Amino acid sequence: MTSAARPNWRRRALYVLGGLAVLALAGAGLRSCRSEPEAPPYRTAQVESGALVQTVSASGVIEALVTVEVGSQISGQIKSITADFNDRVKAGQVLAELDPQTYESRLRLGQADVAAGEAAVRQAEAQAQQARQELSRRKSLAAQGYLSQAALEAVEAQARTSAAALEAAKARVQQSRASLRTTEVDLSRTRIIAPIDGIVVLRAIEPGQTVAASFQAPVLFRIARDFDRVKVKISVDEADIGGVKEGQAVTFSVDAYPDQVFEGIVTQVRKQPVTEQNVVAYTVMAEAANTGGKLLPGMTANADIVIQRREGVLKVPVAALRWTPPAQVQAAPRGPPGTPTRSDSGLAFPGSVAVQKVVGQLGLDPRQKKAWADIQTELRVQATAAAAPGGEAGRKAVAEVVNKSLSQLEARLDERQKTRLKVLRPLTFELGPDPAGFIAGSVYRQTPDGPQPVVVQVGPTDGAMTEVRGPLKAGETLIVGGGPKPKMRVGAD
């Protein structure tokens, strides 16, 4: 072999080795792609023991506990103002004064009318006395036969007329005095007086302004009683108002002090609905201490009304009650246990959600699904009829129909499915809330054999945690999410 051919042979060998390396790497990558991905881990949380507070959240407005609008009952021009915004005033204190000249003139005119009336009374008294004396003399003459009867009757009539004129003069005096009293009251009203102790939160007038009180008293000042206590006007949605009662505790915050929580108590639940944009709400009034005077009228309060507080209860995350094994996600109904819904086969009957939740976790094959469709068609008719009486009798009748249908399905299950049905079947016995408001539900423990269902009784919730009763202990670990995703199915069952 020549020296020129030797480099070409080496180059070819290098090319062959490089190609084999590329093929080896491609094969390793293909095997890696074909391998099953590792199933993602479950997300878990622990069962807790402690207090659970159920609340209703709503917004409201801070108002003064007592607010009085001060107006003017008479018209006139503002002469002076002696109170301004934020001034503390006492009951009886002068806030402003109207020009009194018009009313002072009326007062003097009234006083003159009274004086004239009193003079007229004295004149009428003199005339009446003279008429009485003349009547006495004429009676004496008539008794002696020196006066005719007609003349005597004329004198008597004159005496009665004088007496009536006296009474009329006295009545006119009383009328003048009443008019004078009205003028005196109007004159006193030229001084605008504070009716209560408090703080001026509104001043709606300026010196020289004319006040017209024709049909209603114009508002000149608004006085709020000292802000040691305030009230909160809370608007509660109609869906939440059923649990709100007088005496319940309220906690709220305001944007001005977002890190401070204020406490109050519900004092009134108004039955008058308020409808805005087709949304019905009810007004709930609460009172709270205004420590440090931080709360001001008009502030927006973000309030939580404490519906109930339960101490020392077992509670689990809401997500634990909603989670079901991924392999059965498509068959399990959505929503919390016991929520009325529609099943895939038609209108729901009482307790259908519990039944569908149980059956949906059995992993039925196509043949079993077809059999269950036939069974639940009859179940829906019989359960609806059984529930007609209502009450406890209706619940028991529905439970009997459900048990009969599940027994028919059980005959078509394999051993693994029968074992799971035995565990989950207690869910179907609670077709509605018990007297304490608890309904049936299920959570899952993580075990070497996969998620293990645990039937529990579900109670109140605070939105994040829910009270439960059942075979659980504080500190136990429950599945709240994650796990392998269900495999994609091609075609219909």
XYZ file of C-alpha atoms in Angstrom, residues 78-382:
305
model
C -77.732 84.709 56.895
C -76.305 87.410 59.172
C -73.547 85.424 60.882
C -72.142 81.899 61.234
C -70.488 80.735 64.451
C -69.811 77.043 63.658
C -67.729 75.407 60.942
C -66.735 71.945 59.755
C -65.340 69.616 62.460
C -66.331 71.993 65.287
C -67.527 70.320 68.457
C -70.791 71.892 69.576
C -73.085 71.569 72.581
C -76.848 71.286 72.635
C -78.325 74.822 72.678
C -75.252 76.434 71.141
C -75.902 79.072 68.442
C -74.630 77.878 65.059
C -75.797 80.758 62.858
C -78.158 83.748 62.901
C -80.602 85.118 60.328
C -81.188 88.860 59.922
C -83.877 89.537 62.599
C -85.031 92.996 61.458
C -88.195 91.792 59.707
C -89.260 89.698 62.685
C -88.412 92.467 65.168
C -90.728 94.802 63.238
C -93.477 92.212 63.306
C -92.889 91.831 67.023
C -93.380 95.562 67.658
C -96.516 95.556 65.484
C -97.880 92.635 67.459
C -97.159 94.327 70.748
C -99.049 97.418 69.533
C -102.024 95.277 68.508
C -102.133 93.756 71.982
C -101.994 97.208 73.622
C -104.821 98.475 71.400
C -106.886 95.441 72.181
C -106.414 95.860 75.904
C -107.550 99.499 75.613
C -110.636 98.377 73.692
C -111.390 95.907 76.493
C -111.261 98.656 79.099
C -113.596 100.821 77.001
C -116.013 97.936 76.549
C -115.944 97.270 80.300
C -116.916 100.886 81.022
C -119.769 100.763 78.528
C -120.987 97.471 79.948
C -120.922 98.858 83.491
C -122.896 101.917 82.414
C -125.453 99.706 80.709
C -125.859 97.614 83.849
C -126.416 100.723 86.007
C -128.959 102.133 83.559
C -130.822 98.841 83.557
C -130.965 98.895 87.371
C -132.544 102.382 87.425
C -135.067 101.546 84.719
C -136.163 98.434 86.602
C -136.859 100.558 89.698
C -138.986 102.995 87.699
C -140.842 100.175 86.010
C -141.653 98.665 89.422
C -143.219 101.965 90.506
C -145.269 102.141 87.295
C -143.398 105.091 85.823
C -141.857 103.128 82.889
C -143.481 101.033 80.225
C -142.577 97.456 79.611
C -141.275 98.221 76.105
C -138.859 100.837 77.405
C -137.569 98.387 80.006
C -136.940 95.694 77.369
C -134.951 98.160 75.260
C -132.668 98.938 78.185
C -132.163 95.224 78.874
C -131.166 94.658 75.246
C -128.654 97.488 75.432
C -127.083 95.895 78.533
C -126.715 92.549 76.806
C -125.124 94.209 73.775
C -122.559 95.956 75.947
C -121.667 92.671 77.681
C -121.190 90.922 74.314
C -118.985 93.750 73.062
C -116.823 93.298 76.141
C -116.372 89.568 75.457
C -115.493 90.302 71.810
C -112.864 92.808 72.869
C -111.307 90.280 75.249
C -111.227 87.633 72.430
C -109.486 90.074 70.097
C -106.853 90.629 72.765
C -106.257 86.878 73.051
C -105.940 86.668 69.261
C -103.415 89.514 69.236
C -101.420 87.876 71.989
C -101.326 84.549 70.050
C -100.116 86.368 66.953
C -97.503 88.107 69.087
C -96.369 84.748 70.452
C -95.981 83.409 66.899
C -93.858 86.406 66.009
C -91.724 85.881 69.111
C -91.168 82.233 68.122
C -90.192 83.254 64.579
C -87.807 85.834 66.022
C -86.207 83.156 68.223
C -85.809 80.961 65.158
C -83.522 83.504 63.577
C -80.906 81.918 65.853
C -80.025 78.422 64.535
C -79.454 76.229 67.605
C -77.602 72.884 67.896
C -80.094 70.194 69.027
C -77.464 67.705 70.277
C -73.861 67.501 71.368
C -71.674 66.463 68.473
C -69.397 67.384 65.604
C -70.359 69.517 62.613
C -69.858 67.328 59.532
C -71.669 69.619 57.084
C -72.083 73.369 56.740
C -74.217 74.232 53.715
C -74.462 78.041 54.068
C -72.311 81.136 53.786
C -72.748 84.607 55.328
C -75.085 86.776 53.245
C -76.822 83.797 51.678
C -80.628 83.920 51.557
C -82.501 80.968 53.031
C -85.938 80.191 51.553
C -88.121 77.934 53.676
C -91.283 77.814 51.581
C -92.330 74.154 51.551
C -89.563 72.370 53.494
C -86.804 73.325 55.862
C -83.474 73.683 54.024
C -80.552 71.818 55.593
C -78.003 74.271 56.970
C -75.845 71.996 59.150
C -75.416 68.286 59.781
C -74.254 67.256 63.247
C -72.985 63.794 64.106
C -72.875 62.608 67.669
C -69.332 62.040 68.961
C -67.628 59.179 67.117
C -66.988 56.987 70.127
C -69.238 54.470 68.381
C -70.221 54.159 64.733
C -72.620 52.023 62.738
C -71.852 50.018 59.610
C -74.491 49.730 56.895
C -73.731 46.381 55.214
C -75.345 45.140 51.991
C -75.728 41.327 52.124
C -76.671 39.254 49.085
C -79.978 37.380 49.229
C -78.126 34.043 48.996
C -76.305 34.743 52.285
C -78.918 36.623 54.298
C -80.523 33.436 55.667
C -77.694 32.867 58.127
C -77.390 36.458 59.378
C -79.045 37.239 62.735
C -78.976 39.988 65.324
C -76.219 39.611 67.909
C -73.678 37.990 65.578
C -70.108 39.267 65.611
C -68.760 41.363 62.738
C -65.163 42.060 61.800
C -64.264 44.615 59.159
C -61.447 46.680 57.765
C -61.248 49.962 55.872
C -58.897 50.993 53.087
C -57.392 53.738 55.231
C -56.134 51.149 57.770
C -55.835 47.872 55.817
C -53.792 46.143 58.538
C -56.235 46.891 61.375
C -59.332 44.822 62.094
C -62.324 46.456 63.775
C -64.966 44.486 65.656
C -68.694 45.072 65.966
C -72.030 43.341 66.449
C -75.130 43.000 64.254
C -77.958 45.151 65.658
C -80.571 44.934 62.909
C -81.421 42.865 59.827
C -83.760 44.948 57.719
C -86.426 43.006 55.837
C -86.758 45.629 53.116
C -85.046 44.341 49.920
C -82.820 46.600 47.839
C -82.685 45.735 44.118
C -79.920 47.099 41.922
C -79.376 45.786 38.376
C -81.569 42.751 39.114
C -79.434 41.884 42.167
C -81.390 41.626 45.426
C -79.654 42.502 48.689
C -80.685 43.241 52.261
C -79.322 45.877 54.617
C -77.669 44.689 57.826
C -76.806 47.273 60.479
C -73.905 46.746 62.883
C -72.411 48.867 65.669
C -68.723 49.102 66.504
C -66.429 50.991 68.837
C -64.416 53.731 67.155
C -61.180 53.442 69.076
C -58.985 56.447 68.428
C -61.622 58.051 66.179
C -60.087 56.440 63.090
C -63.398 55.515 61.489
C -65.016 58.370 59.575
C -68.443 58.608 57.919
C -68.474 57.423 54.315
C -65.564 54.981 54.587
C -66.038 51.660 52.813
C -65.982 48.695 55.181
C -64.967 45.211 54.024
C -66.998 43.211 56.517
C -67.147 39.550 57.565
C -70.236 38.524 59.530
C -69.492 35.486 61.715
C -72.343 33.035 61.053
C -71.003 30.389 63.407
C -67.775 29.484 65.178
C -66.968 25.870 65.988
C -64.135 24.965 68.341
C -62.063 21.796 68.393
C -63.372 20.265 65.156
C -61.668 18.125 62.526
C -61.255 20.033 59.283
C -59.879 19.184 55.872
C -59.061 21.348 52.833
C -61.978 21.863 50.464
C -59.795 20.482 47.653
C -59.641 17.097 49.421
C -63.419 16.739 49.172
C -63.470 17.657 45.491
C -60.609 15.398 44.382
C -61.325 11.976 42.853
C -58.877 9.460 41.378
C -57.829 10.641 37.892
C -58.938 7.373 36.258
C -62.544 8.142 37.187
C -62.571 11.897 36.714
C -64.748 11.782 33.614
C -67.478 9.761 35.314
C -67.620 11.656 38.595
C -70.113 14.539 38.858
C -68.761 17.985 39.585
C -69.621 20.095 42.593
C -69.665 19.376 46.327
C -71.373 16.222 47.596
C -75.122 16.545 47.891
C -75.421 19.402 45.354
C -78.559 19.004 43.179
C -77.645 18.569 39.527
C -78.634 16.826 36.311
C -77.306 13.386 35.510
C -76.252 12.402 31.991
C -79.371 10.287 31.666
C -81.946 13.008 32.392
C -83.458 14.894 35.279
C -81.855 14.267 38.662
C -83.817 12.613 41.455
C -83.206 13.226 45.172
C -79.829 11.697 46.011
C -78.764 11.132 42.410
C -75.503 13.032 42.912
C -74.439 10.647 45.675
C -75.331 7.622 43.532
C -73.531 8.948 40.454
C -70.470 9.783 42.583
C -70.299 6.202 43.831
C -70.893 4.548 40.453
C -68.527 6.961 38.721
C -65.627 5.702 40.877
C -66.128 2.007 40.082
C -64.394 2.158 36.686
C -67.171 0.439 34.713
C -66.295 -1.149 31.392
C -68.500 -0.570 28.300
C -70.665 -3.623 29.018
C -71.204 -2.581 32.638
C -71.968 0.999 31.607
C -74.696 -0.197 29.284
C -76.194 -2.316 32.038
C -76.075 0.597 34.459
C -77.804 2.858 31.917
C -80.737 0.423 31.826
C -80.802 0.131 35.632
C -80.734 3.878 36.295
C -83.519 4.524 33.793
C -85.820 2.487 36.013
C -84.132 3.899 39.134
C -84.913 7.466 38.112
C -88.639 6.717 37.700
C -88.955 4.740 40.946
